[in-house]
Coordinates of N, CA and C and ligand atoms in Angstrom, one line a residue:
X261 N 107.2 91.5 85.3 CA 106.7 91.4 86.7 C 105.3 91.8 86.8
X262 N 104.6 91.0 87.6 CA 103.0 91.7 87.6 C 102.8 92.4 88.6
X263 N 102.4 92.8 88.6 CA 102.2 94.3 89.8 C 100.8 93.6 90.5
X264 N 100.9 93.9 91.4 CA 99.7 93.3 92.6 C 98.9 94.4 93.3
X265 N 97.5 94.5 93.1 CA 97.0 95.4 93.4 C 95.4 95.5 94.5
X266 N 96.0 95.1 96.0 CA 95.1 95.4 97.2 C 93.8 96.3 96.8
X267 N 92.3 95.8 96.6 CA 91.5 96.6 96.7 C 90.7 96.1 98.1
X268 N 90.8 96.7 98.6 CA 89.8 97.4 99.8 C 88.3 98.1 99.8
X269 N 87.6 97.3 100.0 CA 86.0 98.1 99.2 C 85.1 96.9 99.9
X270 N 84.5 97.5 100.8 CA 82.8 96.8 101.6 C 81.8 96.5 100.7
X271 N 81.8 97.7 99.2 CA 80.4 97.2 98.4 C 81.2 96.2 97.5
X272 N 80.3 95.0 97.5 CA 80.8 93.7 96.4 C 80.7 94.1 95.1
X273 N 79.9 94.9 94.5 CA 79.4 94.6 93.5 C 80.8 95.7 92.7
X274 N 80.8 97.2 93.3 CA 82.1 98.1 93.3 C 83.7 97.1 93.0
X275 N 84.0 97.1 94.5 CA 84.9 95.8 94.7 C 85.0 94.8 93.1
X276 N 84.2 93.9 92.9 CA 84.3 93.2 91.8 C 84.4 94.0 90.2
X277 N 83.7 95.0 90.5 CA 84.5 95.9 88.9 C 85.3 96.6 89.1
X278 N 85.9 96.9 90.0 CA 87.3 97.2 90.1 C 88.4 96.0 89.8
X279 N 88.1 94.8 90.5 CA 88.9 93.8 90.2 C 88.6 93.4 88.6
X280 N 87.8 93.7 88.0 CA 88.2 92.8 86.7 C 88.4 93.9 85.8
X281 N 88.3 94.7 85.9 CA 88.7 95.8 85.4 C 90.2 95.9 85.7
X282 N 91.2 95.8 86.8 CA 92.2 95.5 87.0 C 93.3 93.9 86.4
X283 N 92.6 92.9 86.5 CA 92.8 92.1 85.5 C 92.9 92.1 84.5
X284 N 91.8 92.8 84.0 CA 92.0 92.5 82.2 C 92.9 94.0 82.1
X285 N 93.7 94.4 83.0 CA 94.1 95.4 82.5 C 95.9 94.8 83.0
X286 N 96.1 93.6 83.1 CA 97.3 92.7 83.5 C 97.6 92.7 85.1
X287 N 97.0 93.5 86.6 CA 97.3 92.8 87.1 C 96.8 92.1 87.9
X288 N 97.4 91.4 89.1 CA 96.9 90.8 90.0 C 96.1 91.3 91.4
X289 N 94.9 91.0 91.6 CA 94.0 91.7 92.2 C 94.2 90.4 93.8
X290 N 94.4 91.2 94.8 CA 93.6 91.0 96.3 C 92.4 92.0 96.4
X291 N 91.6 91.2 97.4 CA 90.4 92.0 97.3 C 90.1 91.5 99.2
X292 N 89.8 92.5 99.8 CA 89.6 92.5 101.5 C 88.3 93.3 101.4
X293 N 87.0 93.1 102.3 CA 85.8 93.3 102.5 C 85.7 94.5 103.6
X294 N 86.6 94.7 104.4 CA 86.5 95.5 105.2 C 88.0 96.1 105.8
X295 N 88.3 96.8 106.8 CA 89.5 97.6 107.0 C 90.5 96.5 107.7
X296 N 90.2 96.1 108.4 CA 91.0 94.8 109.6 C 91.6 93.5 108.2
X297 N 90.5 92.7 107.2 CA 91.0 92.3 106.4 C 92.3 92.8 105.4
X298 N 92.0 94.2 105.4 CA 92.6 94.6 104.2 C 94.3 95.3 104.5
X299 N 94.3 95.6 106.3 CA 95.6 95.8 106.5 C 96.2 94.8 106.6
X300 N 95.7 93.5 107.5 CA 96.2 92.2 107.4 C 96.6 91.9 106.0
X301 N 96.0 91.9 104.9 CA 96.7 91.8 103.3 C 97.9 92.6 103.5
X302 N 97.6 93.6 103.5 CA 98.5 95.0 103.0 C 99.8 94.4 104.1
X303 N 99.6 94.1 104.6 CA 100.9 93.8 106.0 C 101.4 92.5 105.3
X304 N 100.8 91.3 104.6 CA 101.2 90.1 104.6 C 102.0 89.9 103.5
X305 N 100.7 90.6 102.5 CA 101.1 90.1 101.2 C 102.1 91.4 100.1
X306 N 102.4 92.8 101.2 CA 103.2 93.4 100.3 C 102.9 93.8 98.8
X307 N 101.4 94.4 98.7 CA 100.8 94.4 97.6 C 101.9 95.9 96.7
X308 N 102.1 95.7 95.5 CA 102.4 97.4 94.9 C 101.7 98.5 94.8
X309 N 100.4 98.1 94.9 CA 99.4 99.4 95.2 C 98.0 99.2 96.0
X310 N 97.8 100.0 96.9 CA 95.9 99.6 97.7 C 95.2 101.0 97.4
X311 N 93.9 100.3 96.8 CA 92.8 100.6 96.3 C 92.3 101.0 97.5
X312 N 91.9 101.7 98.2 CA 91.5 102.0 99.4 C 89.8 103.1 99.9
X313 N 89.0 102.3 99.9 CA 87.8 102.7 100.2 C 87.7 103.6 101.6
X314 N 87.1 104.8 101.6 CA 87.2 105.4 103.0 C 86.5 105.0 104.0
X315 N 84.8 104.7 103.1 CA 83.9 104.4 104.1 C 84.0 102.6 104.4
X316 N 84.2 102.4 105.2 CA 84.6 101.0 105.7 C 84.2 100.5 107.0
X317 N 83.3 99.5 106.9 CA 82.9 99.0 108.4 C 83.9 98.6 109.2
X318 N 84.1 98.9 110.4 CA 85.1 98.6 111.7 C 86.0 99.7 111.0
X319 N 87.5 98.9 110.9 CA 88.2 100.0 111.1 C 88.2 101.0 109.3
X320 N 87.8 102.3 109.3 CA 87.5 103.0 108.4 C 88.8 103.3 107.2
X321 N 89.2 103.9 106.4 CA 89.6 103.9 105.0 C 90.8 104.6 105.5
X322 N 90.5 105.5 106.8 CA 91.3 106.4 107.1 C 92.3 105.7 108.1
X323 N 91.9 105.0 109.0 CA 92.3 104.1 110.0 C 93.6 103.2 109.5
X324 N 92.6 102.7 108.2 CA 93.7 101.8 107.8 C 95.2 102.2 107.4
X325 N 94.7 103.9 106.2 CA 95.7 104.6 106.0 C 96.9 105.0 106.9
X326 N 96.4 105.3 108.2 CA 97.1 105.4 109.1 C 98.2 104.3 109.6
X327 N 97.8 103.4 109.4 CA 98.1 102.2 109.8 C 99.2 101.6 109.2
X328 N 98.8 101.7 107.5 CA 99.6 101.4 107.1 C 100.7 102.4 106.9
X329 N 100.6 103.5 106.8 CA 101.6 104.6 106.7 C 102.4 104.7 108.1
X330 N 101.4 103.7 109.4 CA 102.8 104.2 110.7 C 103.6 103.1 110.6
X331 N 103.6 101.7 109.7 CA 104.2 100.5 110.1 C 105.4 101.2 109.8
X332 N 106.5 101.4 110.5 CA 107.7 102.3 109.8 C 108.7 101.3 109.7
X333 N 108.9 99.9 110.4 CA 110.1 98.9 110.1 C 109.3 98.3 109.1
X334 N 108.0 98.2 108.3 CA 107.5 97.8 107.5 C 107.5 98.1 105.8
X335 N 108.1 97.5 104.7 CA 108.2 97.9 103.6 C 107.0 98.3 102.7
X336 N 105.7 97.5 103.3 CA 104.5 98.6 102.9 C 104.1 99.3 103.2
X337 N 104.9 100.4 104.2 CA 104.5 101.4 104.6 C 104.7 102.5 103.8
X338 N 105.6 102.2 102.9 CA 105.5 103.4 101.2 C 104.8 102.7 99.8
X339 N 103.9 102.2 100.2 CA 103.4 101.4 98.8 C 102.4 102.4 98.9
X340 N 101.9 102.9 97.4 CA 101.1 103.8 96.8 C 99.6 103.4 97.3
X341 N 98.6 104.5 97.7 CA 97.6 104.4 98.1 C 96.8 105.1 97.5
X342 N 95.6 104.7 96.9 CA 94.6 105.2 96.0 C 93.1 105.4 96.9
X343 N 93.0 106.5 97.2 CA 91.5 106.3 98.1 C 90.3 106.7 97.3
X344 N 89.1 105.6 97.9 CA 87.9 105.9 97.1 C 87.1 106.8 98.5
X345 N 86.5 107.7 97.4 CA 85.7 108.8 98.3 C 84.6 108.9 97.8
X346 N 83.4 108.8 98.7 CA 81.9 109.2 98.1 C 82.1 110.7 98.7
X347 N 82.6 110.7 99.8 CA 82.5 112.3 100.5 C 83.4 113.5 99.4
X348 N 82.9 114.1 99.2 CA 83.7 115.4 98.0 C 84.0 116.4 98.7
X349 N 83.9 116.4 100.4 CA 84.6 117.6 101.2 C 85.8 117.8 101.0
X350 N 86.3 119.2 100.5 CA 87.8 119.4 100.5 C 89.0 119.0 101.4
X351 N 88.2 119.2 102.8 CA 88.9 118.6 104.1 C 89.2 117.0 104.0
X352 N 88.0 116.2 103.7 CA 88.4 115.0 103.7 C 89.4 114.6 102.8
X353 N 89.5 115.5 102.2 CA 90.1 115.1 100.9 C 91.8 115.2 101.4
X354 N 91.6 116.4 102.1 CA 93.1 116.7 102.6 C 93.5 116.2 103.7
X355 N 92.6 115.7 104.6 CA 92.8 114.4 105.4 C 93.6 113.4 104.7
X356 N 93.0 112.7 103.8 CA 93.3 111.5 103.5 C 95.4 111.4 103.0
X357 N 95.0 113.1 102.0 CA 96.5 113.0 101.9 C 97.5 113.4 103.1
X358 N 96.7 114.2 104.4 CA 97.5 114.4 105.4 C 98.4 112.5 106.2
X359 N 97.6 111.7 105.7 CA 97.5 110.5 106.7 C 98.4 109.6 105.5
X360 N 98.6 110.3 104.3 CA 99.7 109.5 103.6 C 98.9 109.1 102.2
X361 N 97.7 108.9 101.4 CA 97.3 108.7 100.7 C 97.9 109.2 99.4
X362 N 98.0 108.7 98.5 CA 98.8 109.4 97.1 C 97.8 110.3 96.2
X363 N 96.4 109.5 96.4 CA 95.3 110.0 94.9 C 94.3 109.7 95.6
X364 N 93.5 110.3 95.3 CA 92.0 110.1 95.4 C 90.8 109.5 94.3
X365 N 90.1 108.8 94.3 CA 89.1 109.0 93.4 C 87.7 109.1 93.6
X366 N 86.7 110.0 93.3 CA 85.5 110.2 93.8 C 84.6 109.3 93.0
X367 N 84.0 108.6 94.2 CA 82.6 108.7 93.9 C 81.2 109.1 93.3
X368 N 80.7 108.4 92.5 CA 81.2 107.1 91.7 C 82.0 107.9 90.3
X369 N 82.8 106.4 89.8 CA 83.9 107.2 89.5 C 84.2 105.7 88.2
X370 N 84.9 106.1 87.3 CA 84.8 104.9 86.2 C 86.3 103.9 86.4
X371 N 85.7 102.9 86.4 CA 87.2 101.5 86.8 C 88.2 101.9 85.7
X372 N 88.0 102.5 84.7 CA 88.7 102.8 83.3 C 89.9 103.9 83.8
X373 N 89.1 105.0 84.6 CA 89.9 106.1 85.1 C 90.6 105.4 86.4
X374 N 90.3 104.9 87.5 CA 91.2 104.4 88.6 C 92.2 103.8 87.9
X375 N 92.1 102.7 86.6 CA 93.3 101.6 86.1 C 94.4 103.1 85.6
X376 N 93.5 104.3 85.0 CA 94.8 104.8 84.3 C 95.4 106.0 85.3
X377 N 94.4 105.4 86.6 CA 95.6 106.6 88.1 C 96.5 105.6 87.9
X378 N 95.9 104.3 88.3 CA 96.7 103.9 89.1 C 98.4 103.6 87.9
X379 N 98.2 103.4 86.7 CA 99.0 103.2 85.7 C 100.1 104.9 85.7
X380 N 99.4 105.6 85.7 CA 100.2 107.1 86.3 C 101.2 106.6 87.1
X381 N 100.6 106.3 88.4 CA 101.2 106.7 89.6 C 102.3 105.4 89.5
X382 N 102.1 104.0 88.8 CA 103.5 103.5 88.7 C 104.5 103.5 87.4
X383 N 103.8 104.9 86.3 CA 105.1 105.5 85.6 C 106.3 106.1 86.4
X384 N 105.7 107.3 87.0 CA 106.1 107.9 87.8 C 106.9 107.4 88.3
X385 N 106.9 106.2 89.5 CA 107.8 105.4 90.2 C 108.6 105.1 89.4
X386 N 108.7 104.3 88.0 CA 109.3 103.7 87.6 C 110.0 104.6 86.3
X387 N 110.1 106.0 86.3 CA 110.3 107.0 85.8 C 111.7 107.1 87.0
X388 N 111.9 106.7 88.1 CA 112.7 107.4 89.3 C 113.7 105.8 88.9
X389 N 113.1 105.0 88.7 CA 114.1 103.3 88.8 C 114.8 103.9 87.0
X390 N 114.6 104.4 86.2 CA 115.5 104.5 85.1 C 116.4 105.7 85.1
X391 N 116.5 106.4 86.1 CA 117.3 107.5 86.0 C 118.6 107.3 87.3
X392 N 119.1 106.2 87.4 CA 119.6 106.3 88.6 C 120.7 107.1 88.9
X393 N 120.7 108.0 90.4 CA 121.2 108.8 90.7 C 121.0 109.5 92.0
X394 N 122.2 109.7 92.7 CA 121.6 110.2 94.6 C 122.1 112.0 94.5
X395 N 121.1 112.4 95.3 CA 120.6 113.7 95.3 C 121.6 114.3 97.0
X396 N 122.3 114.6 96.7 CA 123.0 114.8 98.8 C 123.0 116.4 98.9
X397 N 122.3 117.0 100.0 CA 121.9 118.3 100.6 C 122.5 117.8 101.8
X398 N 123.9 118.3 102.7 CA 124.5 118.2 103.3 C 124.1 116.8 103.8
X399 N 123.1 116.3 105.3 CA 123.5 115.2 105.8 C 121.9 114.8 105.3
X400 N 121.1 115.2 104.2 CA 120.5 114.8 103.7 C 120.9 113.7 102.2
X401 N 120.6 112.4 101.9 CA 121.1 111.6 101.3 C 119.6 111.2 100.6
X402 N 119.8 111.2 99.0 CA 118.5 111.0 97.8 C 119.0 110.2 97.2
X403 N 118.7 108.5 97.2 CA 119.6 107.6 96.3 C 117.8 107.8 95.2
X404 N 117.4 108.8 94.3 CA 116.5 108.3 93.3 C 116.3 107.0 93.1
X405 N 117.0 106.2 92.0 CA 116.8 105.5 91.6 C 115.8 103.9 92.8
X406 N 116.8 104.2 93.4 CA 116.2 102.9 94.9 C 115.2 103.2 95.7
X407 N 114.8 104.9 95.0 CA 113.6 105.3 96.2 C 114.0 105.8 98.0
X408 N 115.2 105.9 97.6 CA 115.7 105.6 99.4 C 116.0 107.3 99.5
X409 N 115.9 107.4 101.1 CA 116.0 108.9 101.8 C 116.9 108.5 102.8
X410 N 117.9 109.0 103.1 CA 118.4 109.2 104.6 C 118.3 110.4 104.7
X411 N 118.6 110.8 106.5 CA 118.9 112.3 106.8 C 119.9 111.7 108.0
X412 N 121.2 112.1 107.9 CA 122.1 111.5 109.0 C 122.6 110.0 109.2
X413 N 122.1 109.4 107.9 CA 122.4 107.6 107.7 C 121.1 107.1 108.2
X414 N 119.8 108.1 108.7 CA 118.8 107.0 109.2 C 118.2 107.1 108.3
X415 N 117.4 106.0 107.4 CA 116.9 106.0 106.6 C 114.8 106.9 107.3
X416 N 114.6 107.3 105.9 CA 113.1 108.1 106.1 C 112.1 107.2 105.1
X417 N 110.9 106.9 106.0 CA 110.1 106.6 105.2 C 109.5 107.9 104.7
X418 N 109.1 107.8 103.4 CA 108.2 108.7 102.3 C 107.6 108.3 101.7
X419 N 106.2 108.8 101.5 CA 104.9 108.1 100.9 C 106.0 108.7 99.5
X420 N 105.2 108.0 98.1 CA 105.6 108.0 96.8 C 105.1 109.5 96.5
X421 N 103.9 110.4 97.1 CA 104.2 111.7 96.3 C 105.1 112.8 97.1
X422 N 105.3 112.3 98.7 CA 106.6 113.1 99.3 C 108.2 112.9 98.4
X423 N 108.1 111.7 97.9 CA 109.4 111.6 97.2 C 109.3 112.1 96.3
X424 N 108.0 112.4 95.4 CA 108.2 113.0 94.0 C 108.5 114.4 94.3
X425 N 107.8 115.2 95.6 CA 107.8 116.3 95.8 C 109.2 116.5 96.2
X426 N 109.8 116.1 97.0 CA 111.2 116.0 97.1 C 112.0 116.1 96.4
X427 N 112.2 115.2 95.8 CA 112.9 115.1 94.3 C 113.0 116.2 92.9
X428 N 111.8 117.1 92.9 CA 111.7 117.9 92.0 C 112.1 119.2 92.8
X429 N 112.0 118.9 94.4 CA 112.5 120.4 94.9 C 114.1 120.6 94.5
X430 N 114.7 119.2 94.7 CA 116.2 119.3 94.8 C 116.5 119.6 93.2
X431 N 115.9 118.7 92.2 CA 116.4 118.9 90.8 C 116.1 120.6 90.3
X432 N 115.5 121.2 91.3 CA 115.2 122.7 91.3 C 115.5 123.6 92.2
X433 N 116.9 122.7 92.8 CA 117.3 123.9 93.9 C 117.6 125.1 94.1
X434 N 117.4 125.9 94.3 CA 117.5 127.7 94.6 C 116.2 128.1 93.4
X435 N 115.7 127.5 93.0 CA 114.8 128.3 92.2 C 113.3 128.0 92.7
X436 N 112.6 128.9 92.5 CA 111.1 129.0 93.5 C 109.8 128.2 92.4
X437 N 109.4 127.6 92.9 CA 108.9 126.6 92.1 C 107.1 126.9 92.5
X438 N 106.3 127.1 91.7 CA 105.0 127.3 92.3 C 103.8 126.1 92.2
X439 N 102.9 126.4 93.3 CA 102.5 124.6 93.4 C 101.9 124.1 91.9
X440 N 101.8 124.9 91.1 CA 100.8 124.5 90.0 C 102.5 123.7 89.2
X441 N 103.5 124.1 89.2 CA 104.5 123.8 88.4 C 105.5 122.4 89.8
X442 N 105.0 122.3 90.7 CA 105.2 121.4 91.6 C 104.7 120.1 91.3
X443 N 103.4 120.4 91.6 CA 102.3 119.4 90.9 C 102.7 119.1 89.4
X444 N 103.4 119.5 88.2 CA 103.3 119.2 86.8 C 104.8 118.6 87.2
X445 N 105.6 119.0 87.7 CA 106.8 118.6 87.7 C 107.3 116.8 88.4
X446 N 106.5 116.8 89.5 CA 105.8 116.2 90.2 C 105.3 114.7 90.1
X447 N 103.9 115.5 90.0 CA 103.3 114.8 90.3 C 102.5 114.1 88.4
X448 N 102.8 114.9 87.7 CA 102.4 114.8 86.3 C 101.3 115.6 86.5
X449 N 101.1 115.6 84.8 CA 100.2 117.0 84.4 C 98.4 115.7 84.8
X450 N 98.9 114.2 84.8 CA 97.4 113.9 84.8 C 96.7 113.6 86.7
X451 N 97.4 114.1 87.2 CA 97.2 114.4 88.5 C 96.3 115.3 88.9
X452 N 95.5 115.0 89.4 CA 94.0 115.7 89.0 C 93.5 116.6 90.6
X453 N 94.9 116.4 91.9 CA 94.8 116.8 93.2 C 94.5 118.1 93.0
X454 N 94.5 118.6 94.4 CA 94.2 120.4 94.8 C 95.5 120.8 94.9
X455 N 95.9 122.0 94.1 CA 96.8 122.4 94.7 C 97.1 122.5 96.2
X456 N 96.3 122.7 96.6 CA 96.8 122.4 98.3 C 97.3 121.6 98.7
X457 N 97.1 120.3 98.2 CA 97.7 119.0 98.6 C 99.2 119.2 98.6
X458 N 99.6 120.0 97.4 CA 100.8 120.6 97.7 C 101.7 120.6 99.0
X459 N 100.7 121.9 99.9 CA 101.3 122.1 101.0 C 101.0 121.2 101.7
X460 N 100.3 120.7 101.6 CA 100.3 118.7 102.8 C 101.4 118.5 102.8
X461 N 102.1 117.9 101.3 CA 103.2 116.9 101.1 C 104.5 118.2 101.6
X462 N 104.8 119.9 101.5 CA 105.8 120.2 102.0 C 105.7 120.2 103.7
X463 N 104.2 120.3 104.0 CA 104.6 119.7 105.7 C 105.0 118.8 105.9
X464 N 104.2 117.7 105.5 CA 105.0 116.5 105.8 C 106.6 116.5 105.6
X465 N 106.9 117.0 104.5 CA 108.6 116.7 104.4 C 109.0 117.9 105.6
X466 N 109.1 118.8 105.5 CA 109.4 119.4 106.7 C 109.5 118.8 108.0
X467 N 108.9 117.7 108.3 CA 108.4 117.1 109.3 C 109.7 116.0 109.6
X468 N 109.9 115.9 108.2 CA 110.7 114.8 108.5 C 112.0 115.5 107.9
X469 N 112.6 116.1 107.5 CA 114.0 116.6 106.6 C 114.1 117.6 107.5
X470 N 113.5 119.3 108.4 CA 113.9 119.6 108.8 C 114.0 119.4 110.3
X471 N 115.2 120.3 110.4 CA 114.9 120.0 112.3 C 114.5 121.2 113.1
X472 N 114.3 122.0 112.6 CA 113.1 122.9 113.3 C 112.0 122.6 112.3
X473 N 110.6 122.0 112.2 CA 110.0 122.4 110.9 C 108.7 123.7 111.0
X474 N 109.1 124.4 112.5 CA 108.6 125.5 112.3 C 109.4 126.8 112.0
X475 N 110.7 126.1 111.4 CA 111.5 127.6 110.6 C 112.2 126.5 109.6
X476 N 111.7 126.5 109.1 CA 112.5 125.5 107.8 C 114.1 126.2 107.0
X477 N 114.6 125.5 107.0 CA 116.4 126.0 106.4 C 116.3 125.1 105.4
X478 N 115.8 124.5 105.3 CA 115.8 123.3 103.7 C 114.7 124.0 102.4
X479 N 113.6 123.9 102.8 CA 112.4 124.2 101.7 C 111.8 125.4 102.4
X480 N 112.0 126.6 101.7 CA 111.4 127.8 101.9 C 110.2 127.8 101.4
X481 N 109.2 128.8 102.5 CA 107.7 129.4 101.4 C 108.4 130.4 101.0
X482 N 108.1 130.4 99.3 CA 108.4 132.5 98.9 C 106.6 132.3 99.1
X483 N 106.3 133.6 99.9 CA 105.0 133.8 99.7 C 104.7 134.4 98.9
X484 N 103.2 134.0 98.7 CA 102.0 134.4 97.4 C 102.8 133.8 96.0
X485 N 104.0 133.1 96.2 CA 104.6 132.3 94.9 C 104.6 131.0 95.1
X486 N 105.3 130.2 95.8 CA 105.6 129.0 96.2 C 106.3 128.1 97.1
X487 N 107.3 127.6 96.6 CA 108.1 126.9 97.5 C 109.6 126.5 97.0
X488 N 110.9 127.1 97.5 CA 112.2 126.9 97.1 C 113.1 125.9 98.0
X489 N 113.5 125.0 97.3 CA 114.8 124.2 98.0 C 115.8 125.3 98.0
X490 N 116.4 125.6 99.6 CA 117.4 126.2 99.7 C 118.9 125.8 99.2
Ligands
CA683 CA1 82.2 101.6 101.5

């Protein structure tokens, strides 16, 4: 199967060595000019991963992010998101994963390295499709294999590194896990994020798995250590 891969990117000349750099590397490349084009793809054509530029005329890198991570009756609203960043502010950086982004890559940055994120990030997935098996914390429901979450029979959407983080919390239940061994467990050792991003992805699940998520009963902080599935 070829995997289909949305790039989103205003400079052409970027844009085009990304695309053939993704070709000769087996897959199929969409390519959108600006933010409005590029959700309209991402909405239509159901791509398996977007290449996602931040700085974007009209609606920006961030916008779209958003966008696509709020379509919630929409099945690309958990397709993996690779953002390109000229900006190297930490904040921005944690922005982008607060709004759902999986990976980042800076500015300027080699087509060689993006092909082998993006080749990471669908081992990983497809690391979860050969192990199949459901994960159940009372009315919390983990079918691994299918990628699927319920909590109460309603199904949850989860960006692909909330599920990895998920996933390694439960396969590590009662034991305190620290973000540097979160991230390896995770996210793989070639995951190149801030540890911080860590604590993005356990707010977010908080957000969505607990029902207080300002006293959490599911995923503990141990402070100055980490983080435990109860
Ligand atoms: Ca740009």
């Amino acid at each position: 199967m070829t995997r289909t891969v949305l790039i989103i990117e205003d400079e052409h000349k970027i844009a085009q060595w990304v695309q053939t750099y993704f070709e000769q590397a087996g897959f199929a490349t969409l390519l959108a000019a600006d933010g409005k084009t590029g959700l309209m793809l991402a909405q239509t054509k159901t791509p398996d991963l977007v290449i996602l530029d931040l700085n974007l005329p009209g609606l920006d890198g961030l916008d779209v992010c958003r966008a696509i991570r709020g379509d919630k009756t929409a099945v690309v609203a958990q397709v993996p998101i690779i953002m390109l960043t000229a900006r190297v502010e930490e904040t921005d950086r944690l922005i982008g994963l607060e709004l759902g982004a999986d990976d980042y890559v800076t500015k300027p940055f080699s087509p060689r390295e993006l092909v082998a994120r993006a080749r990471a990030l669908f081992r990983r997935l497809d690391r979860y499709a050969e192990a199949p098996q459901t994960i159940q914390d009372g009315d919390l429901l983990v079918e691994v294999d299918a990628h699927h979450v319920s909590l109460g029979g309603a199904a949850l959407d989860l960006t692909p590194n909330q599920f990895a983080v998920l996933v390694a919390l439960l396969e590590n239940r009662g034991r305190v896990l620290s973000r540097a061994q979160l991230i390896e467990l995770a996210l793989g050792h070639d995951y190149e994020g801030l540890e911080r991003s860590v604590d993005v992805y356990i707010r977010q699940l908080r957000r969505k798995i607990e029902t207080d998520p300002a006293n959490p009963q599911r995923i503990q902080t141990v402070f100055g250590v980490g983080y435990r599935y109860v």
